[in-house]
Tab-separated table of C-alpha atoms in Angstrom:
chain	number	residue	atom	x	y	z
A	1	MET	CA	60.441	33.051	-38.633
A	2	THR	CA	58.843	36.407	-37.447
A	3	ILE	CA	57.387	37.109	-34.296
A	4	ASP	CA	53.752	38.726	-33.428
A	5	PRO	CA	54.229	42.054	-32.080
A	6	THR	CA	51.027	41.930	-30.473
A	7	ILE	CA	52.115	38.967	-28.613
A	8	ALA	CA	53.461	40.070	-25.420
A	9	ALA	CA	56.655	38.859	-23.779
A	10	PRO	CA	56.411	37.054	-20.751
A	11	PRO	CA	57.498	39.006	-18.234
A	12	ALA	CA	61.107	38.808	-16.807
A	13	PRO	CA	61.931	36.663	-13.507
A	14	PRO	CA	63.097	39.584	-11.138
A	15	GLN	CA	66.829	40.036	-9.499
A	16	PRO	CA	67.716	38.320	-6.164
A	17	ILE	CA	66.854	40.888	-3.714
A	18	SER	CA	69.582	42.833	-2.198
A	19	ARG	CA	69.423	43.582	2.324
A	20	ALA	CA	69.427	46.712	1.531
A	21	GLU	CA	66.801	46.555	-0.648
A	22	ALA	CA	64.621	44.116	1.899
A	23	PHE	CA	65.805	46.896	4.955
A	24	ARG	CA	64.620	49.513	2.746
A	25	PHE	CA	60.970	47.730	2.451
A	26	TRP	CA	60.624	46.238	5.268
A	27	LEU	CA	61.474	49.360	7.275
A	28	LYS	CA	58.389	51.424	4.813
A	29	LEU	CA	56.247	49.029	6.094
A	30	GLY	CA	56.211	49.222	9.415
A	31	PHE	CA	55.208	53.214	8.633
A	32	ILE	CA	52.511	52.240	6.582
A	33	SER	CA	51.341	49.470	7.861
A	34	PHE	CA	47.308	50.489	9.536
A	35	GLY	CA	44.133	49.504	9.108
A	36	GLY	CA	45.003	46.500	11.631
A	37	PRO	CA	46.303	42.360	10.374
A	38	ALA	CA	43.831	42.213	7.371
A	39	GLY	CA	45.366	45.825	6.258
A	40	GLN	CA	48.728	45.054	6.964
A	41	ILE	CA	48.266	41.262	4.703
A	42	ALA	CA	47.013	43.405	1.916
A	43	VAL	CA	49.363	45.741	1.745
A	44	MET	CA	52.649	42.923	1.740
A	45	HIS	CA	50.560	41.375	-0.518
A	46	GLU	CA	49.875	43.488	-3.283
A	47	GLU	CA	53.736	44.542	-2.509
A	48	LEU	CA	55.352	41.552	-2.426
A	49	VAL	CA	53.151	39.063	-4.735
A	50	GLU	CA	51.769	41.455	-7.461
A	51	ARG	CA	54.174	44.510	-7.891
A	52	ARG	CA	58.048	43.829	-6.615
A	53	ARG	CA	57.527	39.570	-6.953
A	54	TRP	CA	59.465	38.413	-4.354
A	55	ILE	CA	57.192	35.453	-3.469
A	56	SER	CA	54.125	34.095	-5.563
A	57	GLU	CA	50.918	33.809	-4.457
A	58	GLY	CA	50.688	30.025	-3.480
A	59	ARG	CA	53.872	30.878	-1.345
A	60	PHE	CA	52.482	34.241	0.032
A	61	LEU	CA	49.497	32.413	1.101
A	62	HIS	CA	51.013	28.914	2.689
A	63	ALA	CA	53.582	30.589	4.822
A	64	LEU	CA	49.807	33.032	6.071
A	65	ASN	CA	48.225	30.175	6.625
A	66	TYR	CA	51.120	28.775	9.280
A	67	CYS	CA	51.080	32.388	10.941
A	68	MET	CA	47.192	32.146	11.300
A	69	LEU	CA	47.489	28.852	13.275
A	70	LEU	CA	49.821	30.518	15.957
A	71	PRO	CA	49.922	33.179	18.384
A	72	GLY	CA	50.339	36.575	17.949
A	73	PRO	CA	49.791	38.851	15.590
A	74	GLU	CA	49.553	37.394	12.156
A	75	ALA	CA	50.901	39.991	9.790
A	76	GLN	CA	53.939	40.558	11.987
A	77	GLN	CA	55.017	37.120	11.722
A	78	LEU	CA	53.760	36.338	7.943
A	79	ALA	CA	56.714	39.543	7.782
A	80	THR	CA	58.892	37.698	9.830
A	81	TYR	CA	58.605	34.395	7.862
A	82	ILE	CA	58.925	36.051	4.303
A	83	GLY	CA	61.926	37.771	5.569
A	84	TRP	CA	63.170	34.851	6.547
A	85	LEU	CA	62.596	32.924	3.279
A	86	LEU	CA	64.166	35.544	1.670
A	87	HIS	CA	67.515	36.505	3.456
A	88	ARG	CA	67.787	33.449	6.369
A	89	THR	CA	67.557	34.533	9.983
A	90	TRP	CA	68.726	37.711	9.588
A	91	GLY	CA	66.124	38.564	7.427
A	92	GLY	CA	62.989	37.411	9.517
A	93	ILE	CA	65.122	39.260	12.859
A	94	VAL	CA	65.061	43.018	10.385
A	95	ALA	CA	61.525	42.252	8.998
A	96	GLY	CA	59.403	41.205	11.982
A	97	GLY	CA	61.780	44.067	13.895
A	98	LEU	CA	60.945	46.558	11.367
A	99	PHE	CA	57.291	45.855	12.021
A	100	VAL	CA	57.086	46.580	15.551
A	101	LEU	CA	60.046	49.335	15.791
A	102	PRO	CA	58.074	52.512	14.744
A	103	SER	CA	55.332	51.876	16.283
A	104	LEU	CA	57.112	51.298	19.788
A	105	PHE	CA	58.757	54.906	18.941
A	106	ILE	CA	55.424	56.498	17.676
A	107	LEU	CA	53.738	54.846	21.059
A	108	VAL	CA	55.597	55.711	23.161
A	109	ALA	CA	55.577	59.602	22.157
A	110	LEU	CA	51.639	59.952	22.348
A	111	SER	CA	52.014	57.663	25.768
A	112	TRP	CA	54.361	60.671	26.973
A	113	VAL	CA	51.725	62.946	25.890
A	114	TYR	CA	48.777	61.150	27.220
A	115	MET	CA	49.996	60.788	31.099
A	116	ALA	CA	51.968	64.709	30.311
A	117	PHE	CA	49.114	66.421	29.226
A	118	GLY	CA	46.273	64.606	28.977
A	119	HIS	CA	44.532	66.953	31.864
A	120	VAL	CA	44.638	69.829	29.659
A	121	PRO	CA	40.608	70.677	27.824
A	122	VAL	CA	41.632	69.938	24.566
A	123	ILE	CA	43.321	66.509	24.790
A	124	ALA	CA	40.544	65.405	27.406
A	125	GLY	CA	38.042	66.609	25.108
A	126	LEU	CA	39.773	64.221	21.895
A	127	PHE	CA	40.170	60.928	24.185
A	128	TYR	CA	35.915	62.011	25.270
A	129	GLY	CA	35.455	61.432	21.707
A	130	ILE	CA	37.562	58.861	20.728
A	131	LYS	CA	36.889	56.432	23.229
A	132	PRO	CA	32.900	55.871	21.937
A	133	ALA	CA	34.808	55.002	18.854
A	134	VAL	CA	36.440	52.399	20.044
A	135	THR	CA	33.692	51.121	21.556
A	136	ALA	CA	32.107	50.611	18.401
A	137	LEU	CA	34.775	49.401	16.880
A	138	VAL	CA	35.159	47.046	19.849
A	139	VAL	CA	31.801	45.937	18.560
A	140	HIS	CA	32.597	45.563	14.782
A	141	ALA	CA	35.464	43.430	15.133
A	142	ALA	CA	32.993	40.969	17.384
A	143	TRP	CA	30.646	41.027	14.243
A	144	ARG	CA	33.450	40.421	11.786
A	145	VAL	CA	34.865	37.245	13.999
A	146	GLY	CA	31.781	36.183	14.420
A	147	SER	CA	30.703	36.569	11.062
A	148	ARG	CA	33.560	34.115	9.884
A	149	THR	CA	33.566	31.820	13.088
A	150	LEU	CA	30.245	30.589	14.000
A	151	LYS	CA	28.461	29.106	11.145
A	152	ASN	CA	26.883	26.319	13.275
A	153	GLY	CA	24.775	26.127	16.324
A	154	TRP	CA	27.377	24.174	18.154
A	155	LEU	CA	30.008	26.688	17.755
A	156	TRP	CA	27.542	29.743	18.541
A	157	GLY	CA	26.992	27.695	21.968
A	158	ILE	CA	30.997	27.869	22.546
A	159	ALA	CA	30.915	31.033	22.157
A	160	VAL	CA	27.772	32.292	24.296
A	161	ALA	CA	29.008	29.978	27.015
A	162	ALA	CA	32.520	32.065	26.704
A	163	PHE	CA	30.865	35.507	27.095
A	164	VAL	CA	28.923	33.818	29.955
A	165	ALA	CA	32.554	32.561	31.522
A	166	ILE	CA	33.678	35.455	31.644
A	167	PHE	CA	31.362	38.006	32.317
A	168	ALA	CA	29.018	36.745	35.108
A	169	LEU	CA	31.176	33.834	36.509
A	170	GLN	CA	34.821	35.816	36.036
A	171	LEU	CA	37.046	33.001	34.969
A	172	PRO	CA	40.357	33.629	33.654
A	173	PHE	CA	40.797	34.061	30.134
A	174	PRO	CA	43.528	31.173	29.663
A	175	LEU	CA	40.667	28.920	31.589
A	176	ILE	CA	38.419	29.924	28.837
A	177	VAL	CA	40.804	29.376	26.176
A	178	LEU	CA	41.749	25.755	27.463
A	179	ALA	CA	38.257	24.917	27.565
A	180	ALA	CA	37.129	26.040	24.471
A	181	GLY	CA	40.541	23.488	22.826
A	182	VAL	CA	39.519	20.788	24.646
A	183	ILE	CA	35.966	20.884	23.437
A	184	GLY	CA	36.944	21.971	19.634
A	185	TYR	CA	38.830	18.486	20.369
A	186	LEU	CA	36.142	16.025	21.412
A	187	GLY	CA	33.918	18.196	19.007
A	188	GLY	CA	36.262	17.351	15.947
A	189	ARG	CA	35.582	13.588	16.859
A	190	VAL	CA	32.608	13.560	17.003
A	191	VAL	CA	31.489	15.368	14.498
A	192	PRO	CA	33.879	16.221	12.890
A	193	GLY	CA	31.649	18.379	10.408
A	194	LYS	CA	30.621	21.032	12.741
A	195	PHE	CA	34.396	21.578	13.889
A	196	SER	CA	35.781	21.725	10.286
A	197	ALA	CA	37.400	24.862	9.227
A	198	GLY	CA	36.159	26.733	5.690
A	199	GLY	CA	37.573	28.804	2.873
A	200	GLY	CA	41.172	29.912	4.771
A	201	HIS	CA	42.439	32.615	2.628
A	202	GLY	CA	41.933	31.021	-0.420
A	203	LYS	CA	43.563	29.675	-3.479
A	204	ALA	CA	46.193	31.199	-5.208
A	205	VAL	CA	45.268	33.324	-8.653
A	206	ALA	CA	48.090	32.709	-11.616
A	207	GLY	CA	48.616	35.612	-13.466
A	208	HIS	CA	51.373	38.007	-10.784
A	209	GLY	CA	54.502	36.529	-13.173
A	210	PRO	CA	57.051	34.631	-11.958
A	211	ALA	CA	58.635	35.303	-8.701
A	212	VAL	CA	61.865	35.018	-6.950
A	213	ILE	CA	60.741	32.086	-4.053
A	214	ASP	CA	58.180	30.917	-6.767
A	215	ASP	CA	55.632	27.913	-6.352
A	216	ASP	CA	58.356	25.437	-7.858
A	217	THR	CA	61.384	27.448	-6.837
A	218	PRO	CA	63.069	25.016	-4.416
A	219	THR	CA	62.782	25.460	-0.862
A	220	PRO	CA	66.422	27.286	-0.161
A	221	GLU	CA	69.245	25.172	2.402
A	222	HIS	CA	68.785	27.773	4.936
A	223	ALA	CA	64.895	26.773	5.278
A	224	ARG	CA	65.138	23.094	5.537
A	225	PHE	CA	64.550	21.272	8.283
A	226	SER	CA	67.020	19.772	10.171
A	227	TRP	CA	67.039	18.475	13.770
A	228	SER	CA	70.356	20.240	14.571
A	229	ARG	CA	68.901	23.694	13.627
A	230	PHE	CA	65.573	23.054	15.558
A	231	ARG	CA	67.282	22.341	18.661
A	232	ALA	CA	69.850	24.850	17.768
A	233	VAL	CA	66.472	27.684	17.789
A	234	LEU	CA	64.974	25.626	20.740
A	235	VAL	CA	68.053	26.344	23.388
A	236	VAL	CA	68.969	30.351	21.979
A	237	PHE	CA	65.131	31.537	22.155
A	238	LEU	CA	64.671	29.686	25.764
A	239	GLY	CA	68.384	31.471	26.912
A	240	LEU	CA	67.647	34.582	25.883
A	241	TRP	CA	63.999	34.638	27.521
A	242	ALA	CA	65.747	32.724	31.268
A	243	LEU	CA	68.895	35.952	30.452
A	244	ALA	CA	66.222	38.616	29.978
A	245	ILE	CA	63.789	37.798	32.482
A	246	GLY	CA	66.905	36.625	34.679
A	247	GLY	CA	68.787	39.762	34.399
A	248	LEU	CA	65.016	42.005	35.712
A	249	THR	CA	65.032	39.180	38.838
A	250	ALA	CA	68.180	39.743	39.483
A	251	ALA	CA	68.868	43.691	39.082
A	252	TYR	CA	65.288	44.472	40.938
A	253	GLY	CA	63.533	40.997	42.122
A	254	TRP	CA	60.923	39.040	40.868
A	255	ASP	CA	58.101	41.131	42.960
A	256	ALA	CA	59.838	44.361	40.877
A	257	VAL	CA	57.440	46.181	38.217
A	258	LEU	CA	59.064	45.321	35.415
A	259	THR	CA	59.813	41.298	36.631
A	260	GLN	CA	56.230	41.175	36.740
A	261	MET	CA	55.137	42.696	33.612
A	262	ALA	CA	58.068	40.608	31.766
A	263	TRP	CA	56.987	37.139	33.204
A	264	PHE	CA	52.777	38.697	32.342
A	265	PHE	CA	53.507	39.665	28.844
A	266	THR	CA	55.490	36.236	28.210
A	267	LYS	CA	52.693	34.476	28.907
A	268	ALA	CA	49.954	36.882	27.408
A	269	ALA	CA	51.980	36.843	23.945
A	270	LEU	CA	50.925	32.553	24.118
A	271	LEU	CA	46.961	33.333	24.265
A	272	THR	CA	46.649	35.776	21.250
A	273	PHE	CA	44.742	33.336	19.176
A	274	GLY	CA	42.416	35.554	17.500
A	275	GLY	CA	44.052	38.536	17.479
A	276	ALA	CA	44.676	41.616	20.172
A	277	TYR	CA	40.934	42.452	20.599
A	278	ALA	CA	40.910	38.443	22.216
A	279	VAL	CA	43.602	38.882	24.254
A	280	LEU	CA	42.606	42.500	25.922
A	281	PRO	CA	39.936	41.108	28.368
A	282	TYR	CA	43.325	38.862	29.880
A	283	VAL	CA	45.573	42.093	29.646
A	284	TYR	CA	42.483	43.870	31.539
A	285	GLN	CA	42.462	41.161	34.311
A	286	GLY	CA	46.146	41.142	35.082
A	287	ALA	CA	47.090	45.005	34.038
A	288	VAL	CA	44.376	46.708	35.620
A	289	ASP	CA	42.909	44.463	38.178
A	290	HIS	CA	45.840	42.517	39.080
A	291	HIS	CA	48.687	44.854	38.851
A	292	GLN	CA	47.055	47.871	38.905
A	293	TRP	CA	49.447	49.150	36.539
A	294	LEU	CA	46.691	51.106	35.005
A	295	THR	CA	42.885	52.028	35.131
A	296	GLY	CA	40.131	50.637	33.073
A	297	PRO	CA	39.853	54.051	31.120
A	298	GLN	CA	43.140	54.774	30.327
A	299	MET	CA	42.736	51.138	29.175
A	300	ILE	CA	40.568	52.628	26.531
A	301	ASP	CA	42.870	55.615	25.781
A	302	GLY	CA	45.436	53.068	25.136
A	303	LEU	CA	43.225	51.165	22.598
A	304	ALA	CA	42.623	54.232	20.826
A	305	LEU	CA	45.918	55.105	20.067
A	306	GLY	CA	46.882	51.305	19.278
A	307	GLU	CA	44.086	52.101	16.442
A	308	THR	CA	45.537	55.298	15.136
A	309	THR	CA	48.960	54.007	15.349
A	310	PRO	CA	50.817	51.635	12.395
A	311	GLY	CA	52.101	48.359	13.401
A	312	PRO	CA	49.967	45.568	14.747
A	313	LEU	CA	47.153	46.512	17.281
A	314	ILE	CA	48.343	44.273	19.981
A	315	MET	CA	51.398	47.145	20.104
A	316	VAL	CA	48.379	48.732	22.540
A	317	VAL	CA	50.638	46.554	25.376
A	318	SER	CA	53.384	49.088	24.742
A	319	PHE	CA	50.958	51.839	26.262
A	320	VAL	CA	49.758	49.625	29.013
A	321	GLY	CA	54.127	49.217	29.974
A	322	PHE	CA	54.460	52.907	29.339
A	323	VAL	CA	51.674	53.608	31.961
A	324	GLY	CA	52.518	51.087	34.258
A	325	GLY	CA	55.695	52.674	34.486
A	326	TRP	CA	55.086	55.820	34.912
A	327	THR	CA	52.613	55.351	37.161
A	328	LYS	CA	54.274	52.843	39.829
A	329	ALA	CA	57.379	55.840	39.236
A	330	ILE	CA	59.827	52.448	39.154
A	331	PHE	CA	62.899	54.705	38.875
A	332	GLY	CA	61.938	57.150	41.195
A	333	PRO	CA	59.951	61.051	40.628
A	334	ASP	CA	62.130	62.859	38.842
A	335	ALA	CA	62.391	60.113	35.915
A	336	LEU	CA	58.870	59.114	34.775
A	337	VAL	CA	59.343	59.368	31.342
A	338	LEU	CA	62.520	57.467	32.112
A	339	ALA	CA	60.747	54.448	33.724
A	340	GLY	CA	57.831	54.356	31.025
A	341	ALA	CA	59.860	54.083	28.063
A	342	VAL	CA	62.129	51.452	29.889
A	343	ALA	CA	58.891	49.283	30.819
A	344	ALA	CA	57.277	50.046	27.422
A	345	THR	CA	60.493	48.510	25.769
A	346	VAL	CA	60.430	45.430	28.472
A	347	VAL	CA	57.218	44.786	27.443
A	348	THR	CA	57.452	44.820	24.205
A	349	PHE	CA	60.357	42.533	23.715
A	350	PHE	CA	58.149	40.122	25.929
A	351	THR	CA	55.239	40.310	23.982
A	352	PHE	CA	57.052	39.461	20.280
A	353	LEU	CA	60.038	37.041	21.656
A	354	PRO	CA	57.522	34.737	20.971
A	355	SER	CA	56.285	35.187	17.789
A	356	PHE	CA	60.301	35.077	16.299
A	357	PHE	CA	60.147	31.447	18.226
A	358	PHE	CA	57.619	30.100	16.210
A	359	ILE	CA	57.896	31.051	12.530
A	360	LEU	CA	62.318	30.428	13.401
A	361	LEU	CA	61.398	27.227	15.111
A	362	GLY	CA	58.339	26.122	13.256
A	363	ALA	CA	58.699	28.039	9.374
A	364	PRO	CA	61.455	25.241	8.114
A	365	PHE	CA	58.852	22.487	8.714
A	366	ILE	CA	56.201	24.314	7.269
A	367	GLU	CA	58.649	24.946	4.251
A	368	THR	CA	58.910	20.936	3.706
A	369	THR	CA	54.914	20.144	3.385
A	370	HIS	CA	54.059	23.238	0.942
A	371	GLY	CA	50.643	21.289	1.308
A	372	LYS	CA	47.766	24.042	2.614
A	373	LEU	CA	47.558	24.089	5.904
A	374	GLN	CA	43.899	23.191	7.567
A	375	PHE	CA	42.837	24.775	11.028
A	376	THR	CA	42.140	22.182	13.721
A	377	ALA	CA	39.111	21.308	15.433
A	378	PRO	CA	40.725	22.926	18.567
A	379	LEU	CA	41.987	26.091	17.200
A	380	THR	CA	37.823	26.278	15.723
A	381	GLY	CA	36.879	25.980	19.466
A	382	ILE	CA	38.727	28.461	20.649
A	383	THR	CA	38.415	31.087	17.709
A	384	ALA	CA	34.111	30.856	18.808
A	385	ALA	CA	35.157	31.240	22.200
A	386	VAL	CA	37.272	34.468	20.958
A	387	VAL	CA	33.821	36.095	19.876
A	388	GLY	CA	32.444	36.237	22.949
A	389	VAL	CA	35.146	36.984	24.949
A	390	ILE	CA	35.443	40.197	22.473
A	391	VAL	CA	31.391	40.916	23.144
A	392	ASN	CA	32.343	40.943	26.821
A	393	LEU	CA	35.353	43.898	26.064
A	394	ALA	CA	32.834	45.979	23.642
A	395	VAL	CA	30.571	45.603	27.600
A	396	PHE	CA	33.325	46.301	29.489
A	397	PHE	CA	34.222	49.376	27.212
A	398	ALA	CA	30.199	50.492	27.013
A	399	TYR	CA	29.825	50.696	30.260
A	400	HIS	CA	32.847	52.873	30.997
A	401	VAL	CA	32.055	55.066	28.487
A	402	LEU	CA	28.313	55.695	28.761
A	403	TRP	CA	28.326	55.264	32.459
A	404	PRO	CA	32.040	56.542	33.921
A	405	LYS	CA	30.755	57.308	37.567
A	406	GLY	CA	28.488	53.363	37.941
A	407	LEU	CA	25.477	52.838	37.205
A	408	GLY	CA	23.755	54.879	39.916
A	409	GLY	CA	25.688	58.198	37.898
A	410	PRO	CA	23.895	59.954	35.147
A	411	PHE	CA	24.208	58.798	32.140
A	412	GLU	CA	26.379	60.652	29.468
A	413	TRP	CA	24.266	60.726	25.982
A	414	ALA	CA	26.695	62.103	23.844
A	415	PRO	CA	29.385	59.611	23.969
A	416	ALA	CA	26.197	57.479	23.031
A	417	VAL	CA	25.019	59.035	19.966
A	418	ILE	CA	29.571	59.566	18.606
A	419	GLY	CA	29.374	55.870	19.546
A	420	LEU	CA	26.057	55.039	17.424
A	421	VAL	CA	27.133	57.348	14.500
A	422	ALA	CA	30.860	55.661	13.984
A	423	GLY	CA	28.906	51.654	14.249
A	424	VAL	CA	27.031	53.665	11.144
A	425	ALA	CA	29.862	54.489	9.840
A	426	LEU	CA	31.677	51.625	9.833
A	427	PHE	CA	28.939	48.770	9.646
A	428	ARG	CA	26.536	50.485	6.938
A	429	PHE	CA	29.144	52.797	5.062
A	430	LYS	CA	32.476	50.718	5.484
A	431	VAL	CA	34.399	53.677	6.944
A	432	GLY	CA	38.562	53.264	8.014
A	433	VAL	CA	39.516	52.973	11.312
A	434	ILE	CA	41.199	56.337	11.165
A	435	PRO	CA	38.901	58.262	9.958
A	436	VAL	CA	36.617	57.357	12.160
A	437	ILE	CA	38.840	58.262	15.127
A	438	ALA	CA	39.501	61.088	13.971
A	439	ALA	CA	35.895	62.076	13.439
A	440	SER	CA	34.675	60.993	16.863
A	441	ALA	CA	37.566	63.262	18.688
A	442	VAL	CA	36.712	66.170	16.985
A	443	ALA	CA	33.071	65.586	17.598
A	444	GLY	CA	34.247	64.700	21.570
A	445	LEU	CA	35.601	68.057	21.333
A	446	ALA	CA	32.502	70.264	20.246
A	447	PHE	CA	30.584	68.674	22.564
A	448	GLN	CA	32.974	69.456	25.623
A	449	MET	CA	32.635	72.577	24.504
A	450	LEU	CA	29.069	73.151	24.400
A	451	LEU	CA	28.513	71.350	27.947
A	452	ARG	CA	30.818	73.253	29.828
């Protein structure tokens, strides 16, 4: 019997992945994970599903749909999930940790440059152009989320109510999230068609060849759900959190800056439904208004730095921590850099600890279902409210950029032009975030030089 040479043999299944190989990949991913959650998820899909075939598309989407239901950065949680599925708890911690650590080191360095040299004319000129670009990015984020979410009058109503609640009534963000969830739950029972989430992330597509973790690969032993493991994870993570915040309290006191940062960002981590843009108003209310760790303009600058570094956008909280530690001089006036670096590390730890907790606690249960998860009606309501909250953030940024001295002061026409051009680039020409920010920074420097 002869074999037709024109018929291609099916691709051979890939070999099991060593821990060293996985470590190198997750480290690389930590340095190239630009582009926000959509871009980061796309990179992981291309690398892990299409090229390396570590996981099948169906299992990839199954994990992603679970991560989308959780508070926290979904791309980082997805990396944690896949790392855990491949190499147990060690793999999950390494994958999720390396997704964050490069960004932390880069942000600490950039934050130091910002605090030490931010008033140098060249640096000030660059940020003069970056701030209006960030405002355009926030508007674009509101449009992106809204176009996917606000499919009917009910959801539009929740979005408008959320905007009024936070902008005019100045209600706290957690209360808005809770109210939106309750409305979504009740709406799902009364008019379920209006609160059913459509789409998801699509169906699995065949054609990438067999994978190490394939559609029909049995659930690994370590990934099977058991109540004993569930209790162990619960005790370990709650104990780790209590030990960390208890240690800060014992060392510095409950009212100290580091302890209050730990408590505040623990709460913030549990409220990041809808991405970093949704929780930033809460961070602003606490970090700027209440604790006064930084100013409003500094918050805008921090978001700009977060947009231009790899890793999840919520890493902007590391900048908040650095500036807060520096401003409050928690270790004295001669150790400002150390204060900033320690505060940034504390904030990052307490922000991301819940992400690891949710994956290592819930992923074994998710692996037992192997069915496509649906967004719940309460989450649909919360996502609609997020649109209104993001619009409020855009208004807040625009106010500080265009009227930096208040409405009684002069209107800044140069940032208005830069922001308008950045918006056109984002909406009309689909230009990426980093080129928009880079071009805006150059334009800001040029305007500053011309206006001197």
